[in-house]
Coordinates of C-alpha atoms and ligand atoms in Angstrom, one line a residue:
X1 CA 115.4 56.2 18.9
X2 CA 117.9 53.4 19.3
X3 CA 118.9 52.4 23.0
X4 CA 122.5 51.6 23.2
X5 CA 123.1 48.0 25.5
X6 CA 125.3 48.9 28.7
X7 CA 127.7 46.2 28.6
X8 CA 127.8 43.9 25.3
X9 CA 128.8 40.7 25.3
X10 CA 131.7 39.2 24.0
X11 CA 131.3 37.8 20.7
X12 CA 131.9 34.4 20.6
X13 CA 134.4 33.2 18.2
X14 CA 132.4 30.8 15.9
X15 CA 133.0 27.9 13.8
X16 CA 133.9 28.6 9.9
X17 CA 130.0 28.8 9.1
X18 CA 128.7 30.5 5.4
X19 CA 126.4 33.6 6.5
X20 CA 127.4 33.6 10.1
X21 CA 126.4 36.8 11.5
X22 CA 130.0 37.3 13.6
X23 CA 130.5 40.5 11.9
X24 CA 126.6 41.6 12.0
X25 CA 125.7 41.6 15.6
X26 CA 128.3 44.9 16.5
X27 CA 126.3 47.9 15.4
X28 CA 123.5 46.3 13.5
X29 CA 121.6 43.6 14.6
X30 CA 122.5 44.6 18.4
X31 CA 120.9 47.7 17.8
X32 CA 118.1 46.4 16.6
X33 CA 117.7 44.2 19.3
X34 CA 117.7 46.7 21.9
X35 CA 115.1 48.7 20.1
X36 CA 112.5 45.6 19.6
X37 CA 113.3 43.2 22.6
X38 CA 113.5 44.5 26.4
X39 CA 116.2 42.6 28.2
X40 CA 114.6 39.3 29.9
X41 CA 112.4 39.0 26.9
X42 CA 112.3 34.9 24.8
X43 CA 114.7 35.7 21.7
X44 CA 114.1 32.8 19.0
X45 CA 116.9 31.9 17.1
X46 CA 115.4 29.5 14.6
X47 CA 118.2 28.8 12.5
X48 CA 121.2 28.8 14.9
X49 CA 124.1 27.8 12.1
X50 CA 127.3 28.4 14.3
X51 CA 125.3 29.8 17.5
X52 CA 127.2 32.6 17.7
X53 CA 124.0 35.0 17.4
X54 CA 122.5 32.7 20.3
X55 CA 125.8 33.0 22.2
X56 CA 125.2 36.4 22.3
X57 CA 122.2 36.9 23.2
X58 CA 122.1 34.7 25.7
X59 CA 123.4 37.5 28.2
X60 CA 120.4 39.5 28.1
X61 CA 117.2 37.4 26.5
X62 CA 116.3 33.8 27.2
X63 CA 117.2 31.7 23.9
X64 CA 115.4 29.2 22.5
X65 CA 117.6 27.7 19.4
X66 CA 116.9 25.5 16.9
X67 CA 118.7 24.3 13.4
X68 CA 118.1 21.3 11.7
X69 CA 121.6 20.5 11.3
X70 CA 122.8 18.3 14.7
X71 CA 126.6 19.9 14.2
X72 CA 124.5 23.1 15.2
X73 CA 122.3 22.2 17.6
X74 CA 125.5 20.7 19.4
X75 CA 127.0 23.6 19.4
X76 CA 124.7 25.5 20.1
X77 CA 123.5 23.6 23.6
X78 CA 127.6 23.8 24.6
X79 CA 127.3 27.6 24.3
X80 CA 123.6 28.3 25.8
X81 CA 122.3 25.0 27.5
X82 CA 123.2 26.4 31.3
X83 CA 121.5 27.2 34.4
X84 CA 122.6 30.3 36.0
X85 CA 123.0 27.6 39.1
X86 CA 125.0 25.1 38.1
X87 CA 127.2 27.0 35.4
X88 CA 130.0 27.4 37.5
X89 CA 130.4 23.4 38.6
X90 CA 130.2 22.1 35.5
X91 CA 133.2 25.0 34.4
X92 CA 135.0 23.9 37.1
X93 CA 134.3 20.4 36.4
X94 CA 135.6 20.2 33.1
X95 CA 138.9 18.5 32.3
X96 CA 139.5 17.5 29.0
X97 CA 143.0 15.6 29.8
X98 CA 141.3 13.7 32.8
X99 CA 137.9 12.6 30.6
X100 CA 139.6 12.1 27.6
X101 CA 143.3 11.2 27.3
X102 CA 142.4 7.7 28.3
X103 CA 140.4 5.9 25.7
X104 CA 141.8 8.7 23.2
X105 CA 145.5 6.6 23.6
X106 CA 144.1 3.5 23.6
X107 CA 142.2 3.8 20.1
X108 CA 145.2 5.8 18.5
X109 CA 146.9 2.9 19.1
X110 CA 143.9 0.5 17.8
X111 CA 143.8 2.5 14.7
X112 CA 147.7 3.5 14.0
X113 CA 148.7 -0.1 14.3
X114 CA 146.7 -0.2 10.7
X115 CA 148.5 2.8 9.6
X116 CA 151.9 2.6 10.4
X117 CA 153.3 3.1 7.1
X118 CA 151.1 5.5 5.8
X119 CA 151.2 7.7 9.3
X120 CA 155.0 7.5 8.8
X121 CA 155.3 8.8 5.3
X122 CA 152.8 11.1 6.1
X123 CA 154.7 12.8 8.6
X124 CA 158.1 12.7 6.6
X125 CA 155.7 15.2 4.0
X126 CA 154.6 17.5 6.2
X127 CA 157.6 17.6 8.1
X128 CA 159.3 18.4 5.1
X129 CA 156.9 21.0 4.4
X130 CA 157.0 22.5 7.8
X131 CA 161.0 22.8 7.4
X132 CA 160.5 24.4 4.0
X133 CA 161.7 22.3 1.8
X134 CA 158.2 21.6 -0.2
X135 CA 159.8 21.5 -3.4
X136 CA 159.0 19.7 -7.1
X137 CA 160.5 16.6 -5.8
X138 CA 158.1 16.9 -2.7
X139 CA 155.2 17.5 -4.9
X140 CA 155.4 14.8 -7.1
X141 CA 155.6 12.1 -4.1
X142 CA 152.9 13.8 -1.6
X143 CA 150.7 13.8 -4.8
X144 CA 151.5 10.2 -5.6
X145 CA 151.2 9.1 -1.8
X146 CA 147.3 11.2 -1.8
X147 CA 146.7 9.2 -5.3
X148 CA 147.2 6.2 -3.3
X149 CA 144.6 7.5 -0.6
X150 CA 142.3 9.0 -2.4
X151 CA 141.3 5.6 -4.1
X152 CA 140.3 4.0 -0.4
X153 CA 136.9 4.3 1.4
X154 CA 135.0 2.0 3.2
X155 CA 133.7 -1.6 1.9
X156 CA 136.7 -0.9 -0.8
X157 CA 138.1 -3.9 -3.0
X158 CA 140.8 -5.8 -1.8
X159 CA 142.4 -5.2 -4.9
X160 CA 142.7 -1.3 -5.0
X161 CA 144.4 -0.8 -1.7
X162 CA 148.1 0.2 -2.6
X163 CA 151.1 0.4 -0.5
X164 CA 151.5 2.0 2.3
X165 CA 147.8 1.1 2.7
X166 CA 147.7 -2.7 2.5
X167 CA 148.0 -3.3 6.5
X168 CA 144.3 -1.1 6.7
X169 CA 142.8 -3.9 4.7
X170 CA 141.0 -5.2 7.6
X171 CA 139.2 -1.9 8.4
X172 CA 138.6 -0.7 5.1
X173 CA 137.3 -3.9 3.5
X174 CA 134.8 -4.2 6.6
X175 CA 132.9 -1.1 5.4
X176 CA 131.3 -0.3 8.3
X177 CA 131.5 -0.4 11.9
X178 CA 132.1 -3.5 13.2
X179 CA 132.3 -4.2 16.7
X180 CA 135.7 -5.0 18.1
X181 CA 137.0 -2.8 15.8
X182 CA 138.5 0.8 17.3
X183 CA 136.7 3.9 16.1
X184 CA 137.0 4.8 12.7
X185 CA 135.0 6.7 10.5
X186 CA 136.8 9.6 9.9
X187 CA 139.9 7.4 9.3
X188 CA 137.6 5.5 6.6
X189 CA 136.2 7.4 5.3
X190 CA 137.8 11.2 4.9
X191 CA 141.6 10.7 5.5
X192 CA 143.4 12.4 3.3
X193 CA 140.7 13.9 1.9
X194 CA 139.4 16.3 4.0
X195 CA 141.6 15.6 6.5
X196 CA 145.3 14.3 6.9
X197 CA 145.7 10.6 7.9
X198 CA 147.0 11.5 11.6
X199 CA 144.5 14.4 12.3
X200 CA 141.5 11.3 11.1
X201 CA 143.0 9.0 13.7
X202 CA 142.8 11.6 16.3
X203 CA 139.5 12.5 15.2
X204 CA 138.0 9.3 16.1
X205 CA 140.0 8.5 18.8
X206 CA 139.1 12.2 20.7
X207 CA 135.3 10.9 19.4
X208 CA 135.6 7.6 20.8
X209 CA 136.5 9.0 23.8
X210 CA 133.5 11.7 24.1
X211 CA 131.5 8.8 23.9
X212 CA 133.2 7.0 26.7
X213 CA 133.1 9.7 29.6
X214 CA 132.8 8.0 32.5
X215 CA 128.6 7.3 33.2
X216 CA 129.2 7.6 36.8
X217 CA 130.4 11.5 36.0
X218 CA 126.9 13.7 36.9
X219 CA 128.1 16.1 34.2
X220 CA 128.6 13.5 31.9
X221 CA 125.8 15.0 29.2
X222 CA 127.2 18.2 29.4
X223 CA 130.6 17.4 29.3
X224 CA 129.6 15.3 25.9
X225 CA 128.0 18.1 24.0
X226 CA 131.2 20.8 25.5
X227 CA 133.5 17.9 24.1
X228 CA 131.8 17.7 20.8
X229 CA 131.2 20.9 20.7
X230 CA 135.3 21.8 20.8
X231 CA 136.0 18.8 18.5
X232 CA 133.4 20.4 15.9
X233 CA 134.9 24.2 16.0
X234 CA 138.5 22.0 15.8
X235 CA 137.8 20.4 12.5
X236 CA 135.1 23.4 10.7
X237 CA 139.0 25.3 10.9
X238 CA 141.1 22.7 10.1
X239 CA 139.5 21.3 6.6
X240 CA 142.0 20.6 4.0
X241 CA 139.3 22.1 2.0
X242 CA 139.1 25.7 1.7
X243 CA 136.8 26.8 4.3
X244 CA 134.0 24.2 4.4
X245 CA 133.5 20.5 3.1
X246 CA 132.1 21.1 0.0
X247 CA 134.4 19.5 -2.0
X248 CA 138.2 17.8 -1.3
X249 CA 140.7 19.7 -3.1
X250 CA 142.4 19.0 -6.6
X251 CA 145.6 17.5 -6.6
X252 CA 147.1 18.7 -9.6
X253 CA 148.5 22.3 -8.7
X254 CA 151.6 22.1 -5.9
X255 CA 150.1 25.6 -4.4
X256 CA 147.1 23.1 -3.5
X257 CA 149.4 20.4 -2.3
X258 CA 150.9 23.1 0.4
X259 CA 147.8 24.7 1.3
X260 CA 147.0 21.0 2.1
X261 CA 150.1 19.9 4.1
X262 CA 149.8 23.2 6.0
X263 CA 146.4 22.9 7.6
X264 CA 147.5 19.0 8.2
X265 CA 150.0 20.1 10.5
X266 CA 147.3 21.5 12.8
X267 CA 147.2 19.4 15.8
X268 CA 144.0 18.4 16.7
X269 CA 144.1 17.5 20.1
X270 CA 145.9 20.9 20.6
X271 CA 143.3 22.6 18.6
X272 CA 140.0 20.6 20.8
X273 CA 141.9 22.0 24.2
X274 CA 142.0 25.5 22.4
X275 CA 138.5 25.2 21.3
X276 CA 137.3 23.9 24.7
X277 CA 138.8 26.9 26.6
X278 CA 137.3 29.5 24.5
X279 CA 133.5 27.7 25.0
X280 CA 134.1 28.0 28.4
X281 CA 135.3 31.0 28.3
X282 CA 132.2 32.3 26.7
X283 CA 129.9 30.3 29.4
X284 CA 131.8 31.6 31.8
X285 CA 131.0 35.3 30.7
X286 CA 127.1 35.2 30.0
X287 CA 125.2 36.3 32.6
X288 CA 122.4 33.2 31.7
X289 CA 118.1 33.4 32.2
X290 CA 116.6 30.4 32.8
X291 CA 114.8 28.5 30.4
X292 CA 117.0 28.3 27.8
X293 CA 116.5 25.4 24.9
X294 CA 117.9 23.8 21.9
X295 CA 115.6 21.9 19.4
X296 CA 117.1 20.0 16.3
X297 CA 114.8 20.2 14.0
X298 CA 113.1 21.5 10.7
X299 CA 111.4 24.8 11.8
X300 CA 107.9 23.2 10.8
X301 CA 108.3 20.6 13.2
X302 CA 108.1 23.8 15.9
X303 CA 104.9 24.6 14.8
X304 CA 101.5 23.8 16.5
X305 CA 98.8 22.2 14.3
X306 CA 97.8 25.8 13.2
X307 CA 101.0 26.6 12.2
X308 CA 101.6 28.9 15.1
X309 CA 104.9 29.2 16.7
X310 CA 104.2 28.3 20.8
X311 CA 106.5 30.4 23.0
X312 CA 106.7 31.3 26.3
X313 CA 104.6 34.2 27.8
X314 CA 106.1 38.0 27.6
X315 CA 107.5 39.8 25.2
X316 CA 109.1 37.4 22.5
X317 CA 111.2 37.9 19.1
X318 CA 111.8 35.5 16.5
X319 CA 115.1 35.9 14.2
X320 CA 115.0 34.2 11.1
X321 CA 118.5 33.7 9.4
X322 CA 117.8 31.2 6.2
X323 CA 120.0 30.2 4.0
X324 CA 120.3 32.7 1.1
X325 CA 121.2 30.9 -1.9
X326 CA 120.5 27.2 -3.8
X327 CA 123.6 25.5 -1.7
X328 CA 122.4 23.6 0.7
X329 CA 124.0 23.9 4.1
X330 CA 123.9 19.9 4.7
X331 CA 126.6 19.8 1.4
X332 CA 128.9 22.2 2.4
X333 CA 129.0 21.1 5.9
X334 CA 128.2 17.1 5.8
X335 CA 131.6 16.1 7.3
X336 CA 130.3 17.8 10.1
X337 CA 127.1 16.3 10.6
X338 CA 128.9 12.4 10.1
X339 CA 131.3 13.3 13.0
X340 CA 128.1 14.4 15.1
X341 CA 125.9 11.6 14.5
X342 CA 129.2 9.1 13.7
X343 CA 126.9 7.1 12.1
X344 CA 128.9 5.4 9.8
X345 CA 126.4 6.9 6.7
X346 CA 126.1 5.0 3.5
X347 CA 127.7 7.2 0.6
X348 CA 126.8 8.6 -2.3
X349 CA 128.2 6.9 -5.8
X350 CA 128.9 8.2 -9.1
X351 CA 127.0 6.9 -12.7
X352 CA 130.4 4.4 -12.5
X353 CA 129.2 3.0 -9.2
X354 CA 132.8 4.5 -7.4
X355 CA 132.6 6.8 -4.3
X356 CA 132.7 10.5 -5.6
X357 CA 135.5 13.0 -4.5
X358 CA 133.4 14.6 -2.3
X359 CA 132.5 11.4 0.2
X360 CA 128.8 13.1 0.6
X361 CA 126.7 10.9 2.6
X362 CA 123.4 9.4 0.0
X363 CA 120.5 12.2 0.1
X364 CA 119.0 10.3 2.5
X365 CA 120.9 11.3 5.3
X366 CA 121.1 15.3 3.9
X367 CA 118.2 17.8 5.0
X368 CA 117.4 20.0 1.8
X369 CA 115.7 22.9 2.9
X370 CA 113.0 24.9 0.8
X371 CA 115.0 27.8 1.4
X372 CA 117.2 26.7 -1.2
X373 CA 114.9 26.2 -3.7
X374 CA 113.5 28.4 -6.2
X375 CA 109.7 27.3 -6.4
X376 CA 109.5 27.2 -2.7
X377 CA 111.1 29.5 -0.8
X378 CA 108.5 32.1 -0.9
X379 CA 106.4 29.5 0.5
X380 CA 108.6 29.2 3.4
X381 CA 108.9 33.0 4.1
X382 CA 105.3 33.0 4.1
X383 CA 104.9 30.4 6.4
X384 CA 107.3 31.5 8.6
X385 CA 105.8 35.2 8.5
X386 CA 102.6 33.3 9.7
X387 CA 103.4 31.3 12.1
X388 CA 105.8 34.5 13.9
X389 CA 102.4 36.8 13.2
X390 CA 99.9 34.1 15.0
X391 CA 102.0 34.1 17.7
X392 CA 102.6 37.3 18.4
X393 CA 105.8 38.1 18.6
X394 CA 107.9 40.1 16.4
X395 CA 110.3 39.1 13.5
X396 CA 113.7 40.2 12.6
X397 CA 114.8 38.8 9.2
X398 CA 118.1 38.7 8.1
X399 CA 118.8 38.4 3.8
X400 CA 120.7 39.5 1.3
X401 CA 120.3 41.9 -1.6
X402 CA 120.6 41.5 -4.3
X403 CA 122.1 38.3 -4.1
X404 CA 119.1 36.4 -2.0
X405 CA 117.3 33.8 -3.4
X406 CA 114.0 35.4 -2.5
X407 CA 114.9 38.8 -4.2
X408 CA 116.1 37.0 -6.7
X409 CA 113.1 34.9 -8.1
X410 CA 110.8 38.4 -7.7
X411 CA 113.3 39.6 -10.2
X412 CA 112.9 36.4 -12.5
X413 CA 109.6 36.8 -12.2
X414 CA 109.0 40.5 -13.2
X415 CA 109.6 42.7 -9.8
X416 CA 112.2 45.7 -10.8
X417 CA 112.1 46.4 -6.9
X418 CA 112.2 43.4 -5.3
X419 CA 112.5 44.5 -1.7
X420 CA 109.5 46.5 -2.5
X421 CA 108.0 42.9 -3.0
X422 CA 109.3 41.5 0.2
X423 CA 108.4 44.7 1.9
X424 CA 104.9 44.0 0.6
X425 CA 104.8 40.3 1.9
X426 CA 105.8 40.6 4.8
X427 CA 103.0 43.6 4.7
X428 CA 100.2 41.2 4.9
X429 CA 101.5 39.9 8.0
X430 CA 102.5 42.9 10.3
X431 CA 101.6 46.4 9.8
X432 CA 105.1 47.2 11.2
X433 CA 108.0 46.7 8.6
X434 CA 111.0 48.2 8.1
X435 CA 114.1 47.3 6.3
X436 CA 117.6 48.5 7.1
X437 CA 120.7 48.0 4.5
X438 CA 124.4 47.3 5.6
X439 CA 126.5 47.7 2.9
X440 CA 129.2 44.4 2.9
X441 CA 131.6 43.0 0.8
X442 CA 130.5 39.3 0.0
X443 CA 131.8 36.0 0.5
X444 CA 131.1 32.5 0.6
X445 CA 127.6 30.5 -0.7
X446 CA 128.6 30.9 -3.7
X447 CA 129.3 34.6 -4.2
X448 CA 132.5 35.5 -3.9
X449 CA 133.9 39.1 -3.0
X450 CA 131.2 41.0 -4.4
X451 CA 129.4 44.4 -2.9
X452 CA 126.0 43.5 -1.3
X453 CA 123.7 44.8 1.5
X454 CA 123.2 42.8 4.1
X455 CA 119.3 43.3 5.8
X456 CA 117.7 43.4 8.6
X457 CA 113.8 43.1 7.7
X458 CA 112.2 44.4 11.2
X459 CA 108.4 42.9 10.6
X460 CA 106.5 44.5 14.4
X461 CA 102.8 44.7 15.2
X462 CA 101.0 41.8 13.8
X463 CA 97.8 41.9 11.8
X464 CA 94.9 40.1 14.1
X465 CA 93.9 38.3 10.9
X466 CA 97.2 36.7 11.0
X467 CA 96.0 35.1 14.4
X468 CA 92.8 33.9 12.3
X469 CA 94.2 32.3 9.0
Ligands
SAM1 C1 122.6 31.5 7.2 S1 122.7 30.1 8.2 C2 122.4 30.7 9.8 C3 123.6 31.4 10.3 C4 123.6 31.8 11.8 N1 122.6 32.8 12.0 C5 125.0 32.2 12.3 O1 125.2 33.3 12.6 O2 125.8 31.3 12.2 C6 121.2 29.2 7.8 C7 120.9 28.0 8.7 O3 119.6 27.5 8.4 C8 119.5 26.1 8.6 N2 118.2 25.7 8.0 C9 117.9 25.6 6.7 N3 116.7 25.2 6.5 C10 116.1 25.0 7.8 C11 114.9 24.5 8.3 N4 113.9 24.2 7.4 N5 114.7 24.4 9.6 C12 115.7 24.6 10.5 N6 117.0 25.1 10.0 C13 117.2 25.2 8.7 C14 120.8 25.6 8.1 O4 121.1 24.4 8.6 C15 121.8 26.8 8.4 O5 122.5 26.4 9.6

């Protein structure tokens, strides 16, 4: 029998995130939660993504988080990284205007004295789009003006830097952070790309200020991560990409030009005060346990040198949310992870030695997980399904059918039932499994609008061998 929960949290409203489980947790996961996991109980969430499953649970379970991503794990210590004790000082010591507006003014001005051209004719384009009058004429100058842009990135040659962009010659040629210079990585490196050329500037400038909260401040590291945390949920939503950074938009059709200019007029110092009330507003209404942590890491690194999974006594639950395709979460979201780290990453070049379009940092600096890869990620189910088993604790899996990676590669393979297969490996771990089926229509990692089920793969009781092997 299912147990309904008495009060259920507020769900937490998340960062544009592929396969984030906003619209899972009513009715479904929840459910199955209050079967498997008595309130009080250690509830795992070892791939976080946008936190919102961690937000969530945070109001009945202690959470232990992890992603390997640090745009996640940020976020996710800004939404479960509080003591019952001190939760409501640090709420009430947060003031965004107070910690930030400072040093925010001071580099905007650094930086716009650079830009003062561009920043103008920027904002006689989306001004003229705002008023309506994006015509052909409009078009054909915002395109040329982006043309212009899109040719600039760090450590570029004197000699490609156009008008209005010549006065940025000294920050651009320098290719990467110098000292003395203001803040300016996203400016660099992803204006008018990703971003318009004034929401860049205030990008930095709201990062250069996170940086600089006062040391003297005792909530200083928590104000940090709250900060960053808001900046991050600010610019996931206000990509000039169509939901994610995968790739910068083409500038050849004008319905692309105006989808452009209008999420450029988003504000983004409006948009980090937003996103900084609704975090807190979230805190503010989870009832926390103590003991709560965040780990940035690759799962693995979680493991003991058996490969077992080390969690705290009682009962425990470990939710495995992998990604469920080839596309690696670290391209589709690596504009996040630079503003995290601000790093100032070396990028990836074409054959022709330029920058590509898509400013991705080299591989170097980009986790690929075996998730995403054919050949290995039944390895990684099994040595998840191990490591869960040795532990003790139960597993709650959630996939896709028919369009998981997993299911897929037992069909390529020979399996006509290929959740028979997965129903059979995660058999030889626990003698419990059972596999639930939401029927969903599809978007995003790849798939667009198509019918699939989403699953919830319930893996109780594990085998004692498991504990052995
Ligand atoms: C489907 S998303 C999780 C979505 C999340 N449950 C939510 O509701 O937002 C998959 C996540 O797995 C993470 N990931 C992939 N491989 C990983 C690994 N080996 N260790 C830790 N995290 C990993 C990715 O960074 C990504 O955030």
């Amino acid at each position: 029998m299912m147990r309904e929960t008495k009060s259920a949290p507020r769900l937490h409203r998340s960062i544009w995130y592929m396969g984030a489980k906003s619209r899972l947790i009513p009715g479904f996961l929840e459910r199955v939660l209050a079967d498997e996991l008595p309130p009080g109980g250690t509830f795992v969430d070892l791939m976080s993504g946008s936190g919102v499953v961690s937000a969530w649970c945070a109001g009945m379970y202690r959470v232990i988080s992890n992603d390997v991503q640090s745009y996640s794990a940020v976020i996710a210590r800004s939404l479960i990284g509080h003591s019952p004790g001190t939760r409501d000082d640090f709420l009430s010591a947060l003031d965004p205007e107070a910690d930030l507006a400072r040093v925010y003014e001071e580099n905007y001005a650094r930086l716009a004295g650079y830009y003062e051209a561009a920043l103008e004719e920027e904002a006689g384009f989306l001004d003229a789009y705002e008023r309506g009058r994006a015509d052909e004429a409009w078009a054909a100058g915002y395109r040329e003006y982006l043309h212009a842009s899109a040719a600039l990135y760090p450590g570029v040659a004197e000699a490609s830097i156009a008008e209005p962009f010549r006065s940025a010659l000294p920050l651009l040629s320098d290719g990467e952070s110098v000292a003395g210079n203001p803040a300016c990585l996203a400016t660099t490196y992803y204006s008018n790309v990703y971003f318009g050329l004034h929401q860049s500037l205030q990008l930095d400038s709201i990062r250069a200020a996170i940086d600089a909260v006062d040391e003297g401040d005792p909530w200083r590291e928590l104000k940090q991560t709250h900060y960053l945390s808001a900046l991050l949920h600010a610019a996931s939503v206000s990509t000039s990409g169509t939901s994610h950074f995968a790739q910068p938009r083409h500038l050849s059709k004008d319905s692309e030009l105006q989808a452009m200019a209008k999420r450029r007029l988003t504000d983004l110092r409006e948009s980090l005060l937003e996103y900084s009330a609704a975090i807190a507003q979230t805190v503010r209404e989870t009832v926390f346990t103590e003991g709560n942590q965040v780990f940035n890491s690759d799962y693995r690194e979680l493991l003991d040198e058996d490969g077992v999974f080390q969690l705290p006594e009682g009962p425990g639950l470990v939710y495995l949310d992998p990604p469920y395709t080839a596309d690696n979460y670290s391209r589709f979201y690596h504009v996040l992870e630079v503003i995290t780290r601000y790093d100032y990453p070396e990028l990836k070049r074409g054959r022709s030695g330029g920058i590509l379009r898509g400013r991705y940092p080299v591989l170097a600096h980009r986790f690929r997980s075996d998730f995403c890869s054919p050949a290995k990620v039944e390895g990684e189910f099994r040595m998840v399904l191990r490591a869960v088993a040795a532990s003790g604790a139960k597993l709650v899996i959630s996939y896709s059918s028919p369009t998981g990676l997993l299911l897929k590669e037992f069909v390529r393979q020979d399996s006509s039932e290929p959740l028979e297969r997965l129903r059979r490996l995660c058999g030889e771990f626990f003698e419990g499994v059972k596999i639930l089926k939401r029927p969903t229509m599809h978007s995003g990692q790849g798939d667009s609008n198509i019918a699939i089920d989403e699953l919830l793969v319930i893996c109780s009781r594990p085998h004692s061998r498991s504990r052995a092997s």
